[in-house]
XYZ file of C-alpha atoms in Angstrom:
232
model
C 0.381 7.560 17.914
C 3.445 5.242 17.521
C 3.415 3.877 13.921
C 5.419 1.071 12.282
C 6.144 0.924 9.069
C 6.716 -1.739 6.614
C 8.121 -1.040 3.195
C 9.069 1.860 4.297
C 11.983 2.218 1.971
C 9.853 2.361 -0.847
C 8.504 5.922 -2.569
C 5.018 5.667 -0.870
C 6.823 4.169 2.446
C 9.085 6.976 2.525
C 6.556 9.554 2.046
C 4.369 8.123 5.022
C 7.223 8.170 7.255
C 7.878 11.886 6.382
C 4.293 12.765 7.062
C 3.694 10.743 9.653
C 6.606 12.805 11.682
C 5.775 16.021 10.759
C 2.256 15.530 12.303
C 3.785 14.552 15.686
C 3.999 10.761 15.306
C 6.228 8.508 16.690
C 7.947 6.684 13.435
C 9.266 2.746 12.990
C 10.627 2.496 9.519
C 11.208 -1.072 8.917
C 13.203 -1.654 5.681
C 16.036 -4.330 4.586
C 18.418 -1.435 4.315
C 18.368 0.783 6.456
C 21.780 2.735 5.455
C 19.874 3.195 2.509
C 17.163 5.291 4.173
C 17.348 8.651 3.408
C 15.213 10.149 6.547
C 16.354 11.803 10.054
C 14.298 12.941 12.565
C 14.193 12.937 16.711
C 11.105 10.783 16.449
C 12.419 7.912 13.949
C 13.562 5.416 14.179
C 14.664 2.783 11.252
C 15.140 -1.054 12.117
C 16.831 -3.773 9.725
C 14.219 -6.292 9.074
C 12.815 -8.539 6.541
C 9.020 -8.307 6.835
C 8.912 -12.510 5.510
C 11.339 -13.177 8.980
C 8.439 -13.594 11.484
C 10.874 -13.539 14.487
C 11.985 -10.322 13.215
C 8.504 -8.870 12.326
C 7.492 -9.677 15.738
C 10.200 -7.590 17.341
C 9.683 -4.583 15.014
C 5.932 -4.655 15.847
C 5.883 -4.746 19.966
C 5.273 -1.692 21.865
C 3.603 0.187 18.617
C -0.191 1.888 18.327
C -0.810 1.004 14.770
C 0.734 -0.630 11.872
C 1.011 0.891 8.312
C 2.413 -1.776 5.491
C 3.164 -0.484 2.000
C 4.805 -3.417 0.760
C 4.544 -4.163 -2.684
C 6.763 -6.036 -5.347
C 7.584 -5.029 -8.726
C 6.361 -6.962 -12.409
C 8.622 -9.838 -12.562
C 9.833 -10.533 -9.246
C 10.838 -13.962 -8.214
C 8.985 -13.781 -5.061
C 5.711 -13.296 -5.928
C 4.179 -14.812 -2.517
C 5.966 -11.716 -0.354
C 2.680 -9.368 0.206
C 0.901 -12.560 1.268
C 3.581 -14.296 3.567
C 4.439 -10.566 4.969
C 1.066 -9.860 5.962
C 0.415 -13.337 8.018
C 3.876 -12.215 9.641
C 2.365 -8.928 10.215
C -1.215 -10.074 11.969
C -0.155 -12.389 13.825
C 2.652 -9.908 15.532
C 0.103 -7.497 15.739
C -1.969 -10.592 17.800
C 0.679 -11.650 20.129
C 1.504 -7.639 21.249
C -1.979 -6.837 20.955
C -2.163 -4.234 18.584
C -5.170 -3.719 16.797
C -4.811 -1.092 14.053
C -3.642 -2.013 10.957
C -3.567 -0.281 7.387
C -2.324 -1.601 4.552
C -1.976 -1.408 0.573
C -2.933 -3.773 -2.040
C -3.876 -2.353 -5.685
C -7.467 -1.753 -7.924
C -5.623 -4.843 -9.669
C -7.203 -7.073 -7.867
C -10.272 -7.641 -8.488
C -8.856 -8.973 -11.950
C -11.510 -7.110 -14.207
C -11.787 -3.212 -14.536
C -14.571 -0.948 -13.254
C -17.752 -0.059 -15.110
C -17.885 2.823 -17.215
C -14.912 3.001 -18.337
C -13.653 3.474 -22.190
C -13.644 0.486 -23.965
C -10.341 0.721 -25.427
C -8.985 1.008 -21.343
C -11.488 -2.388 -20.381
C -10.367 -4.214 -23.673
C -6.619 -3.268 -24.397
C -5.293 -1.648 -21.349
C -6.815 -3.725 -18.239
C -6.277 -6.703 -19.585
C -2.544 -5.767 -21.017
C -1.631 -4.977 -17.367
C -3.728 -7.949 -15.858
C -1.720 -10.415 -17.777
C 1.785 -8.741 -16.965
C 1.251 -8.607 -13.034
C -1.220 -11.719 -12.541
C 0.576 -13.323 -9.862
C 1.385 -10.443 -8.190
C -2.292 -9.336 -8.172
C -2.796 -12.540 -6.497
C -0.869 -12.679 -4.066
C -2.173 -9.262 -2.988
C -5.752 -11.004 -3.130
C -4.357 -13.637 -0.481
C -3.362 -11.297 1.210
C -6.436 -9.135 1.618
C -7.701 -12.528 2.240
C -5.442 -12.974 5.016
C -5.981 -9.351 6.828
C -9.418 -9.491 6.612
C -10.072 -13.032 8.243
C -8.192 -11.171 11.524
C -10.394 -9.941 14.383
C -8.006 -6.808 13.677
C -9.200 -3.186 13.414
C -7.891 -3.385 9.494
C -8.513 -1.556 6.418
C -6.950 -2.254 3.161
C -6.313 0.518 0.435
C -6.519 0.162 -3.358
C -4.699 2.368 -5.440
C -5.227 2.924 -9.029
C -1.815 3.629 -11.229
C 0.874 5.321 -9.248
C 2.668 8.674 -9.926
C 4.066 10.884 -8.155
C 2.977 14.388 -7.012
C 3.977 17.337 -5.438
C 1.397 17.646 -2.819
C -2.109 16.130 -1.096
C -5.153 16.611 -3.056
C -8.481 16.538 -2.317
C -8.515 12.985 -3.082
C -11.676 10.074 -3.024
C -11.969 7.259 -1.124
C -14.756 4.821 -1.787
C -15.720 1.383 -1.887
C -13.780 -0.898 -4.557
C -14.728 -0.507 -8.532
C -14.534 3.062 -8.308
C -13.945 5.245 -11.464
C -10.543 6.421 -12.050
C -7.291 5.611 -13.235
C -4.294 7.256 -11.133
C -3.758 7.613 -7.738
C -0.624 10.079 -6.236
C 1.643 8.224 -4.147
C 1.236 11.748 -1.726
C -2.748 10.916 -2.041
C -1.634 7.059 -0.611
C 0.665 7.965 1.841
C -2.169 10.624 3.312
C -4.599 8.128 3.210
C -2.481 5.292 5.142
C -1.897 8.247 7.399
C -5.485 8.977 8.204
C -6.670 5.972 8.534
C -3.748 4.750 11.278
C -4.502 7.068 13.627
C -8.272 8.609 12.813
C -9.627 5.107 12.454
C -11.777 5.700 9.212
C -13.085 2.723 6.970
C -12.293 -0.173 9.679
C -12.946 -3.865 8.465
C -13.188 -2.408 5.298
C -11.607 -2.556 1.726
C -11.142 1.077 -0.003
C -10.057 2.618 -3.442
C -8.060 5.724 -3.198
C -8.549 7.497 -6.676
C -6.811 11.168 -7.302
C -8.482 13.372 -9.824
C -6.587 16.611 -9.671
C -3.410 17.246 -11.853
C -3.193 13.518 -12.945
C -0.843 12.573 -15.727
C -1.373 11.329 -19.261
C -2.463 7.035 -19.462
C 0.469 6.578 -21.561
C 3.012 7.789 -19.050
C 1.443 5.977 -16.562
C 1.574 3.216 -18.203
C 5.259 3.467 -19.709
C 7.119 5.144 -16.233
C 4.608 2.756 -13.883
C 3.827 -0.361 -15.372
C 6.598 -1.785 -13.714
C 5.031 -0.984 -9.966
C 2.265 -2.732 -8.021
C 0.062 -0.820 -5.969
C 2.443 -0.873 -2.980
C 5.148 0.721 -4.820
């Protein structure tokens, strides 16, 4: 399948793209810099675009099979709107070239309260620490789940828990949203935008993707990460 993706400059973008070549896929990375993108490969190809230009969105979209999008924004950003004005962009380029398959990444942040059975030092302290820090980011990323799913598109959205990074796929979980677990593997992400692109799993549907092999500690999570949104 020929795959476009967004935010593909990014550490989860980048390891989509990677995967996505190596099993056979045609590759659009779409990324504000592209001299800054550190891929090569016959099948790739990167195009300068802002994903909140919807002229330019359109053109990066046309002639594609699916559309992955792991755009994100960190804690603190001045644009806190961009998942949300990015994914209108996004579906309604996907409309006009009619292109049906779309994947995309918001974060377990937001439904704005944690899951059940959890400790209560993480539902008392930590949730709501990290609530409070990325609120309008979290959302924005609700709009735009809002957005995606009020489509007639083929769509799925993915939740991940904290990011960190791993050194290969594990036998991950996906599952319907308040799922237990705290991490998810930005290898474990990129797989899953992967697999559902071009297997269609999970269509119309919202998803958490929770790793449970070989996670880190919640403190380094929450010191090296806290500073990511789901996306990131």
């Amino acid at each position: 399948m020929k795959l476009v993706i967004f935010g593909a400059n990014g550490p989860t973008g980048r390891l989509a793209a990677t995967q996505a070549l190596a099993e056979g896929h045609p590759v659009t990375a779409v990324t504000r810099h592209p001299e800054a993108f550190p891929i090569s490969h016959p099948a790739l190809d990167v195009v300068k675009a802002d994903a909140l230009d919807p002229v330019a969105v359109d053109r990066a979209v046309d002639g594609h099979d699916a559309v992955i999008s792991t755009l994100g924004v960190p804690y603190g950003s001045e644009a806190p709107t961009t998942m949300s004005e990015s994914a209108r962009n996004i579906v309604e380029a996907m409309a006009v070239h009619g292109i049906r398959r779309l994947a995309c990444v918001t974060s377990t942040g937001v439904p704005m309260r944690p899951p059940p059975g959890e400790t209560l030092v993480y539902r008392k302290v930590v949730v709501p620490l990290l609530l409070r820090m990325g609120r309008p980011l979290y959302e924005d990323a609700g709009r735009m789940e809002e957005i995606v799913a009020g489509t007639d598109l083929d769509w799925t959205v993915i939740r991940p828990s904290g990011l960190f990074d791993a050194h290969a796929v594990t036998d991950y979980t996906v599952g319907p949203p308040q799922m237990i677990g705290r991490f998810t593997s930005r290898r474990d992400l990129a797989d899953a935008l992967i697999r559902e692109a071009v297997e269609d799993r999970n269509v119309r549907s919202i998803v958490e993707v929770i790793t449970t092999e070989g996670t880190p500690s919640l403190y380094r999570v929450f010191v090296k990460e806290a500073l990511r949104i789901g996306s990131g």
